[in-house]
Short mmCIF file of C-alpha atoms in Angstrom, two decimals:
data_model
loop_
_atom_site.label_atom_id
_atom_site.label_comp_id
_atom_site.label_asym_id
_atom_site.label_seq_id
_atom_site.Cartn_x
_atom_site.Cartn_y
_atom_site.Cartn_z
CA MET A 1209 125.48 129.33 92.13
CA LYS A 1210 122.93 127.11 90.39
CA PHE A 1211 124.33 124.06 92.16
CA ARG A 1212 124.06 125.74 95.57
CA PHE A 1213 120.46 126.70 94.79
CA PHE A 1214 119.45 123.06 94.37
CA GLU A 1215 121.39 122.03 97.48
CA HIS A 1216 118.47 123.39 99.51
CA PHE A 1217 116.09 120.75 98.22
CA ASP A 1218 115.98 117.35 99.89
CA LEU A 1219 114.77 114.91 97.23
CA LEU A 1220 113.91 112.25 99.84
CA LEU A 1221 111.31 114.68 101.18
CA LEU A 1222 110.29 116.36 97.95
CA ILE A 1223 109.78 113.34 95.65
CA PRO A 1224 107.54 111.26 98.00
CA ALA A 1225 105.47 114.39 98.74
CA ILE A 1226 104.99 115.11 95.01
CA ILE A 1227 104.10 111.46 94.35
CA LEU A 1228 101.46 111.53 97.10
CA ILE A 1229 100.01 114.82 95.83
CA THR A 1230 99.85 113.42 92.28
CA ILE A 1231 98.11 110.26 93.50
CA GLY A 1232 95.73 112.49 95.44
CA VAL A 1233 94.81 114.46 92.30
CA PHE A 1234 94.04 111.23 90.43
CA PHE A 1235 91.71 109.96 93.12
CA ILE A 1236 90.07 113.32 93.75
CA TYR A 1237 89.24 113.19 90.04
CA SER A 1238 87.98 109.61 90.43
CA SER A 1239 85.86 110.53 93.45
CA ARG A 1240 83.94 113.11 91.41
CA ILE A 1241 82.93 110.72 88.60
CA ASP A 1242 79.37 109.49 89.06
CA SER A 1243 77.92 106.11 88.06
CA THR A 1244 77.17 107.36 84.53
CA GLY A 1245 80.79 108.40 83.97
CA VAL A 1246 80.08 112.13 84.22
CA LEU A 1247 82.50 114.44 86.05
CA VAL A 1248 80.43 116.36 88.60
CA SER A 1249 83.08 118.61 90.13
CA ASP A 1250 86.27 120.50 89.28
CA GLU A 1251 87.90 119.71 92.64
CA TYR A 1252 90.83 117.98 90.95
CA ILE A 1253 91.66 121.19 89.05
CA LYS A 1254 91.59 123.16 92.29
CA GLN A 1255 93.84 120.56 93.88
CA ILE A 1256 96.33 120.93 91.02
CA ILE A 1257 96.32 124.70 91.69
CA PHE A 1258 96.76 124.10 95.43
CA GLY A 1259 99.64 121.71 94.72
CA SER A 1260 101.33 124.06 92.25
CA THR A 1261 101.19 126.99 94.66
CA GLY A 1262 102.31 124.62 97.41
CA LEU A 1263 105.48 123.84 95.44
CA VAL A 1264 106.23 127.56 95.43
CA LEU A 1265 105.75 127.53 99.21
CA ILE A 1266 108.12 124.56 99.56
CA PHE A 1267 110.82 126.34 97.60
CA ALA A 1268 110.29 129.64 99.45
CA PHE A 1269 110.44 128.08 102.93
CA SER A 1270 113.39 125.84 102.05
CA LEU A 1271 115.42 128.88 100.94
CA PHE A 1272 114.38 130.92 103.98
CA ASP A 1273 116.49 130.44 107.11
CA TYR A 1274 114.04 128.87 109.57
CA ARG A 1275 116.01 130.29 112.53
CA ARG A 1276 114.65 133.74 111.73
CA PHE A 1277 111.22 132.51 112.86
CA GLU A 1278 112.50 132.28 116.42
CA ARG A 1279 112.27 136.04 116.90
CA SER A 1280 109.00 136.61 115.06
CA SER A 1281 107.10 133.43 115.97
CA LYS A 1282 105.40 134.99 119.00
CA TYR A 1283 103.90 137.77 116.86
CA ILE A 1284 102.76 135.24 114.27
CA PHE A 1285 101.29 133.07 117.04
CA PHE A 1286 99.25 135.90 118.57
CA ALA A 1287 98.10 136.95 115.10
CA MET A 1288 96.96 133.37 114.56
CA LEU A 1289 95.00 133.44 117.83
CA ALA A 1290 93.32 136.66 116.70
CA VAL A 1291 92.32 135.01 113.42
CA LEU A 1292 90.92 132.01 115.33
CA VAL A 1293 88.82 134.34 117.50
CA TYR A 1294 87.55 136.08 114.34
CA THR A 1295 86.75 132.68 112.81
CA LEU A 1296 84.89 131.55 115.92
CA PHE A 1297 82.45 134.47 115.70
CA LEU A 1298 82.41 135.49 112.04
CA GLY A 1299 83.74 132.44 110.21
CA ARG A 1300 81.88 130.28 107.74
CA LYS A 1301 80.12 127.20 109.07
CA VAL A 1302 81.01 123.97 107.24
CA ASN A 1303 79.96 120.46 108.41
CA GLY A 1304 78.73 121.81 111.74
CA ALA A 1305 81.93 123.72 112.62
CA ARG A 1306 82.56 127.45 112.22
CA SER A 1307 86.17 126.96 111.14
CA TRP A 1308 86.49 128.68 107.75
CA ILE A 1309 87.07 132.21 106.56
CA GLY A 1310 86.84 133.51 103.01
CA PHE A 1311 84.61 134.94 100.35
CA GLY A 1312 82.35 133.13 97.89
CA SER A 1313 83.64 129.68 97.02
CA ALA A 1314 87.18 130.50 98.23
CA GLY A 1315 87.93 129.58 101.80
CA LEU A 1316 90.77 129.01 104.24
CA GLN A 1317 90.86 126.98 107.45
CA PRO A 1318 93.07 128.93 109.89
CA SER A 1319 93.26 126.05 112.37
CA GLU A 1320 95.13 123.95 109.77
CA LEU A 1321 97.79 126.56 109.03
CA GLY A 1322 97.84 127.30 112.74
CA LYS A 1323 99.49 123.94 113.40
CA VAL A 1324 102.72 125.09 111.74
CA VAL A 1325 102.53 128.44 113.54
CA PHE A 1326 102.06 126.61 116.84
CA ILE A 1327 105.07 124.36 116.17
CA LEU A 1328 107.33 127.32 115.33
CA PHE A 1329 106.27 129.28 118.42
CA PHE A 1330 106.20 126.30 120.76
CA ALA A 1331 109.72 125.28 119.71
CA SER A 1332 111.02 128.70 120.70
CA MET A 1333 109.21 128.49 124.07
CA LEU A 1334 110.70 125.06 124.74
CA GLU A 1335 114.16 126.42 124.12
CA LYS A 1336 113.64 129.53 126.26
CA THR A 1337 112.21 127.60 129.24
CA GLU A 1338 114.90 124.88 129.43
CA GLN A 1339 116.19 126.20 132.77
CA MET A 1340 112.75 126.69 134.32
CA ASN A 1341 111.44 124.52 137.17
CA PRO A 1342 109.98 121.39 135.45
CA LEU A 1343 106.50 121.70 136.96
CA LYS A 1344 106.24 125.44 136.31
CA ARG A 1345 107.54 124.87 132.81
CA PHE A 1346 104.94 122.19 132.12
CA ILE A 1347 102.08 124.37 133.40
CA PHE A 1348 103.29 127.28 131.27
CA LEU A 1349 103.52 125.06 128.19
CA CYS A 1350 100.02 123.69 128.83
CA ILE A 1351 98.66 127.25 128.90
CA ILE A 1352 100.24 127.86 125.49
CA LEU A 1353 98.59 124.67 124.18
CA ALA A 1354 95.21 125.59 125.66
CA CYS A 1355 95.01 128.90 123.76
CA PRO A 1356 94.66 127.63 120.15
CA MET A 1357 93.19 124.27 121.14
CA GLY A 1358 90.43 125.83 123.22
CA LEU A 1359 89.41 128.18 120.42
CA ILE A 1360 89.31 125.31 117.92
CA LEU A 1361 87.24 123.13 120.28
CA LEU A 1362 84.73 125.96 120.59
CA GLN A 1363 84.18 126.01 116.79
CA PRO A 1364 83.71 122.97 117.43
CA ASP A 1365 86.33 121.06 115.41
CA LEU A 1366 87.39 118.08 117.51
CA GLY A 1367 89.49 116.47 114.77
CA THR A 1368 91.77 119.43 114.09
CA ALA A 1369 92.03 120.28 117.80
CA SER A 1370 93.13 116.72 118.58
CA VAL A 1371 96.19 117.07 116.31
CA TYR A 1372 97.70 119.66 118.65
CA VAL A 1373 97.96 117.13 121.50
CA PRO A 1374 100.43 114.66 119.90
CA ILE A 1375 102.45 117.61 118.58
CA PHE A 1376 102.61 119.02 122.11
CA ILE A 1377 103.50 115.67 123.72
CA ALA A 1378 106.18 114.81 121.14
CA MET A 1379 107.87 118.20 121.36
CA CYS A 1380 107.76 118.22 125.16
CA PHE A 1381 109.18 114.70 125.28
CA VAL A 1382 112.20 115.52 123.10
CA ALA A 1383 112.65 118.74 125.13
CA GLY A 1384 113.08 116.77 128.33
CA VAL A 1385 109.76 117.50 130.04
CA PRO A 1386 109.30 114.75 132.70
CA VAL A 1387 107.26 111.84 131.36
CA ARG A 1388 105.02 111.79 134.44
CA TYR A 1389 103.71 115.24 133.49
CA LEU A 1390 103.06 114.19 129.91
CA VAL A 1391 101.20 111.12 131.18
CA ILE A 1392 98.93 113.46 133.17
CA LEU A 1393 98.01 115.30 129.97
CA LEU A 1394 97.55 112.20 127.85
CA ALA A 1395 95.63 110.27 130.50
CA THR A 1396 93.43 113.29 131.24
CA ALA A 1397 92.63 113.75 127.54
CA LEU A 1398 91.75 110.07 127.04
CA LEU A 1399 89.72 109.83 130.25
CA THR A 1400 87.86 113.05 129.41
CA ILE A 1401 86.78 111.58 126.08
CA PHE A 1402 85.96 108.28 127.79
CA PHE A 1403 83.79 109.91 130.47
CA THR A 1404 82.11 112.14 127.87
CA VAL A 1405 81.06 109.40 125.46
CA LEU A 1406 80.38 106.62 127.98
CA PRO A 1407 76.69 107.57 128.46
CA SER A 1408 76.23 107.57 124.67
CA TRP A 1409 77.99 104.19 124.45
CA GLU A 1410 75.66 102.84 127.14
CA LYS A 1411 72.58 104.04 125.27
CA LEU A 1412 73.63 103.35 121.68
CA ILE A 1413 75.96 100.33 121.81
CA LEU A 1414 75.08 98.50 125.02
CA GLN A 1415 71.39 99.55 124.93
CA ARG A 1416 70.90 99.09 128.66
CA ASN A 1417 71.71 101.07 131.79
CA ILE A 1418 74.67 100.21 134.00
CA PRO A 1419 74.03 101.41 137.58
CA ILE A 1420 77.56 102.71 138.16
CA LEU A 1421 77.32 104.94 135.07
CA ALA A 1422 74.61 106.95 136.82
CA VAL A 1423 77.59 108.95 138.07
CA LEU A 1424 78.05 110.26 134.52
CA ARG A 1425 74.35 110.62 133.72
CA GLU A 1426 73.29 112.56 136.82
CA MET A 1427 75.07 115.82 137.63
CA LYS A 1428 74.49 115.62 141.41
CA LEU A 1429 76.15 112.22 141.64
CA ARG A 1430 79.02 113.39 139.46
CA LEU A 1431 79.64 116.41 141.70
CA ILE A 1432 79.61 114.17 144.79
CA VAL A 1433 82.22 111.89 143.20
CA ILE A 1434 84.33 114.87 142.17
CA ALA A 1435 84.23 116.27 145.71
CA SER A 1436 85.08 112.86 147.25
CA VAL A 1437 88.00 112.14 144.90
CA SER A 1438 89.24 115.71 145.37
CA LEU A 1439 89.30 115.13 149.12
CA ILE A 1440 91.30 111.92 148.60
CA CYS A 1441 93.73 113.82 146.40
CA LEU A 1442 94.15 116.57 149.02
CA LEU A 1443 94.66 114.13 151.90
CA SER A 1444 97.19 112.18 149.83
CA LEU A 1445 99.13 115.36 149.10
CA LEU A 1446 99.20 116.17 152.81
CA GLY A 1447 100.29 112.60 153.57
CA ASN A 1448 103.11 112.90 151.08
CA ILE A 1449 104.24 116.19 152.62
CA PHE A 1450 104.12 115.07 156.26
CA PHE A 1451 105.04 111.38 156.01
CA ASN A 1452 107.12 111.43 152.82
CA LYS A 1453 105.66 108.12 151.62
CA ARG A 1454 105.81 107.53 147.88
CA TYR A 1455 102.44 105.79 147.69
CA PHE A 1456 100.74 108.99 148.90
CA TYR A 1457 102.22 110.77 145.88
CA TRP A 1458 100.85 108.19 143.43
CA ILE A 1459 97.39 108.18 145.04
CA ALA A 1460 97.30 111.96 144.63
CA TYR A 1461 98.62 111.62 141.06
CA VAL A 1462 95.89 109.18 139.95
CA SER A 1463 93.04 110.84 141.85
CA GLY A 1464 94.05 114.24 140.45
CA ILE A 1465 93.82 112.90 136.90
CA ILE A 1466 90.36 111.45 137.62
CA VAL A 1467 89.07 114.72 139.11
CA LEU A 1468 90.41 116.79 136.24
CA SER A 1469 88.94 114.39 133.68
CA LEU A 1470 85.52 114.43 135.31
CA LEU A 1471 85.49 118.23 135.38
CA LEU A 1472 86.60 118.53 131.77
CA SER A 1473 84.05 115.93 130.65
CA ILE A 1474 81.30 118.25 131.91
CA ALA A 1475 82.59 121.02 129.67
CA ALA A 1476 83.16 118.59 126.77
CA GLY A 1477 79.60 117.33 127.07
CA LYS A 1478 78.33 120.88 126.57
CA VAL A 1479 80.67 121.70 123.67
CA LEU A 1480 80.42 118.48 121.65
CA LYS A 1481 77.27 117.93 119.64
CA THR A 1482 75.31 114.69 119.89
CA TYR A 1483 76.33 113.58 116.40
CA GLN A 1484 80.01 114.16 117.26
CA MET A 1485 79.78 111.95 120.34
CA ARG A 1486 78.03 109.26 118.29
CA ARG A 1487 80.87 109.36 115.75
CA LEU A 1488 83.41 108.74 118.51
CA ILE A 1489 81.81 105.40 119.43
CA ILE A 1490 79.97 104.13 116.34
CA PHE A 1491 83.13 102.48 114.97
CA ILE A 1492 82.73 99.84 117.72
CA ASN A 1493 79.60 98.54 116.00
CA PRO A 1494 78.55 100.58 112.94
CA ASP A 1495 75.76 98.09 112.11
CA ILE A 1496 73.55 99.45 114.88
CA ASP A 1497 73.08 102.66 112.88
CA PRO A 1498 73.80 101.60 109.28
CA LEU A 1499 71.84 104.42 107.62
CA ASP A 1500 73.32 107.33 109.56
CA THR A 1501 76.49 107.50 111.67
CA GLY A 1502 77.56 103.97 110.77
CA TRP A 1503 77.10 104.47 107.03
CA ASN A 1504 80.56 105.90 106.31
CA ILE A 1505 82.47 103.17 108.14
CA ILE A 1506 80.42 100.34 106.64
CA HIS A 1507 80.90 101.48 103.04
CA SER A 1508 84.51 102.47 103.60
CA LYS A 1509 85.29 98.94 104.80
CA ILE A 1510 83.39 97.50 101.82
CA ALA A 1511 85.44 99.68 99.46
CA ILE A 1512 88.78 98.69 101.02
CA GLY A 1513 87.86 95.01 101.17
CA SER A 1514 86.67 94.88 97.55
CA GLY A 1515 90.02 96.17 96.31
CA ASN A 1516 91.78 92.87 97.10
CA LEU A 1517 95.40 92.77 95.89
CA PHE A 1518 95.41 94.90 92.73
CA GLY A 1519 92.08 96.73 92.97
CA GLN A 1520 89.16 97.02 90.61
CA GLY A 1521 91.01 99.42 88.34
CA PHE A 1522 91.22 103.20 88.13
CA LEU A 1523 87.74 104.78 87.71
CA LYS A 1524 86.12 101.36 88.18
CA GLY A 1525 85.31 101.46 91.88
CA THR A 1526 81.66 101.03 92.82
CA GLN A 1527 81.41 102.59 96.29
CA SER A 1528 82.73 105.96 95.17
CA HIS A 1529 81.02 106.20 91.78
CA LEU A 1530 77.67 105.16 93.23
CA ARG A 1531 78.17 107.95 95.83
CA TYR A 1532 78.07 105.61 98.83
CA LEU A 1533 80.99 107.40 100.51
CA PRO A 1534 80.25 110.93 101.78
CA GLN A 1535 83.28 113.24 101.97
CA GLN A 1536 85.04 110.78 99.68
CA SER A 1537 87.47 113.29 98.21
CA THR A 1538 88.58 114.46 101.67
CA ASP A 1539 88.24 112.15 104.69
CA PHE A 1540 87.78 108.89 102.74
CA ILE A 1541 90.25 109.34 99.89
CA PHE A 1542 92.20 106.27 101.06
CA SER A 1543 89.05 104.12 100.72
CA ILE A 1544 88.72 105.02 97.04
CA LEU A 1545 92.41 104.41 96.43
CA SER A 1546 92.25 101.00 98.10
CA GLU A 1547 89.15 100.03 96.14
CA GLU A 1548 90.65 100.93 92.77
CA TRP A 1549 94.34 100.14 93.35
CA GLY A 1550 93.97 97.47 96.02
CA PHE A 1551 96.56 96.43 98.57
CA VAL A 1552 99.38 97.35 96.18
CA GLY A 1553 98.16 100.95 95.93
CA GLY A 1554 97.70 101.22 99.69
CA PHE A 1555 101.18 99.79 100.23
CA ALA A 1556 102.64 102.40 97.85
CA VAL A 1557 101.06 105.17 99.92
CA PHE A 1558 102.39 103.59 103.12
CA ALA A 1559 105.86 103.41 101.57
CA MET A 1560 105.85 107.12 100.60
CA TYR A 1561 104.85 108.12 104.11
CA LEU A 1562 107.47 105.84 105.60
CA ILE A 1563 110.18 107.46 103.47
CA ILE A 1564 109.07 110.93 104.60
CA LEU A 1565 108.95 109.94 108.28
CA LEU A 1566 112.33 108.21 108.15
CA ARG A 1567 113.85 111.24 106.45
CA ILE A 1568 112.45 113.51 109.17
CA ALA A 1569 113.92 111.16 111.78
CA PHE A 1570 117.28 111.54 110.03
CA ILE A 1571 116.95 115.34 110.18
CA ILE A 1572 116.04 115.20 113.89
CA LYS A 1573 119.05 113.02 114.60
CA ASN A 1574 121.56 115.13 112.66
CA THR A 1575 120.56 118.74 113.20
CA THR A 1576 122.81 120.68 115.59
CA ASN A 1577 120.30 123.45 116.24
CA VAL A 1578 117.96 122.91 119.20
CA TYR A 1579 115.22 125.09 117.69
CA GLY A 1580 115.30 123.09 114.46
CA TYR A 1581 115.36 119.85 116.44
CA TYR A 1582 112.12 120.75 118.22
CA ILE A 1583 110.42 121.93 115.01
CA ALA A 1584 111.27 118.74 113.12
CA ALA A 1585 109.92 116.60 115.99
CA GLY A 1586 106.63 118.52 115.98
CA ILE A 1587 106.21 118.20 112.20
CA MET A 1588 107.07 114.50 112.27
CA PHE A 1589 104.34 113.69 114.79
CA MET A 1590 101.83 115.93 113.00
CA PHE A 1591 102.37 113.86 109.83
CA PHE A 1592 102.34 110.57 111.75
CA TYR A 1593 99.15 111.39 113.66
CA HIS A 1594 97.28 112.47 110.53
CA PHE A 1595 98.29 109.28 108.73
CA ILE A 1596 97.53 106.84 111.55
CA VAL A 1597 94.19 108.39 112.50
CA ASN A 1598 92.88 108.84 108.94
CA VAL A 1599 93.85 105.34 107.80
CA GLY A 1600 92.56 103.84 111.07
CA MET A 1601 89.33 105.80 110.65
CA VAL A 1602 88.59 104.55 107.12
CA MET A 1603 89.46 100.97 108.16
CA GLY A 1604 86.92 101.17 110.98
CA ILE A 1605 89.38 100.71 113.84
CA MET A 1606 89.33 104.33 115.03
CA PRO A 1607 86.59 106.93 115.55
CA ILE A 1608 85.60 109.19 112.66
CA THR A 1609 87.09 112.56 113.55
CA GLY A 1610 87.27 114.27 110.15
CA ILE A 1611 91.07 114.30 109.95
CA PRO A 1612 92.31 114.46 106.32
CA LEU A 1613 95.07 112.31 104.86
CA LEU A 1614 97.84 114.85 104.30
CA PHE A 1615 99.06 115.31 100.71
CA LEU A 1616 96.21 113.15 99.30
CA SER A 1617 92.91 114.55 100.58
CA TYR A 1618 91.25 117.44 98.77
CA GLY A 1619 91.75 120.86 100.35
CA GLY A 1620 94.12 123.78 100.10
CA SER A 1621 94.56 124.58 103.80
CA HIS A 1622 95.96 121.24 104.94
CA LEU A 1623 97.88 120.74 101.67
CA TRP A 1624 99.63 124.09 102.08
CA THR A 1625 100.27 123.26 105.73
CA SER A 1626 101.93 120.00 104.69
CA MET A 1627 104.01 121.60 101.95
CA ILE A 1628 105.11 124.52 104.12
CA SER A 1629 106.20 121.92 106.68
CA ILE A 1630 108.23 120.11 104.01
CA GLY A 1631 109.89 123.41 103.08
CA ILE A 1632 110.78 124.13 106.71
CA LEU A 1633 112.22 120.62 107.10
CA MET A 1634 114.39 121.22 104.02
CA SER A 1635 115.61 124.47 105.53
CA ILE A 1636 116.51 122.65 108.76
CA ASN A 1637 118.26 119.86 106.89
CA TYR A 1638 120.28 122.24 104.70
CA ARG A 1639 121.50 124.13 107.79
CA ARG A 1640 121.84 121.12 110.10
CA LEU A 1641 125.60 121.60 110.52
CA ASP A 1642 125.52 125.40 110.69
CA PHE A 1643 126.39 126.41 114.26
CA ASN A 1644 125.84 130.11 113.63
CA THR A 1645 122.75 131.23 115.58
CA ALA A 1646 123.22 134.98 115.37
CA PHE A 1647 120.03 135.85 113.48
#
């Protein structure tokens, strides 16, 4: 019986996760030491508590048959939406976003835990809609995505909301949703951001007006362009219907994406704050605003560069202990690690993530249950997106979006989300050859 109990636990998932959490505790501790050597926060103790309770969650979810979520996931999903609505109006405001609930110093970020809830529910919807018309299916799935993502954007928390998009695209892709529909979503999302921040880029980075960008600065011109491109889209659709020429279809396809992006950029411009739009472009040239929005990137790159091969030594970094890195225990934890452990330390973190991602790929390849297959794909791309965006952000090659480095960054909500995900993956792996679906 004891042997069967430990069969549930996949060491290739568990050990790298524990190593990353342990490294995270060390550098959360390091991040709270000031230049005089005094510890100014007990965050590392809280992280140890979060990690310890997270281990309990891993064990609980690995023992629990994940297939039972298929029936209850819709109720959990709607409960999560209700909590997000509550958070939007009555939540605690932190760093400009009303995304936390709790009492006193204790808090929880529902949008983080909501990612796992979304994956569990979305996987069941993908399975149930397999026989649906592809276009109708895609529209229905987009509505499901829009519910939590819209509420999170209204907080506004652009970073957390953005994580839902790669999860959605990855799960839809493995579920056989036509690629051309997924390209519409991805292209629309990227163009919406592009159209939203372009005026800020023109003013802040280029520092001169480009005549054609008046379309994005002046609402009347933008509406004229939207109406004109909409007309082109409509005429192309009619041409495709009556003349059955493929090029009409692609003209309508591209013009439809442009119209949708222009419309959404109007809404995005009203939701996003000025400082958020500046963060999305300042990585291009942080030196133009070195004392404000460019500060984090500049000092993060200094910290990473000064680490060289083996680093300056644990507790011997200058950028962190002189308090040059804001949010250094959360968003910029990798900067501190690279400064004190150098390239070797950064490589070790990369290796642990690679082991986890490869193990998830193995689970995806070998599971016989479609529901589990979709869940594993969603979790894999959630981990991958967090890692790529956070590391790219601290290296100055991606915008600062406030996305934590899972397992390492300080915070209970995203750590529990990560560890619950590991537990679910273990449950899928343990039952990968179990064909019984009567639950």
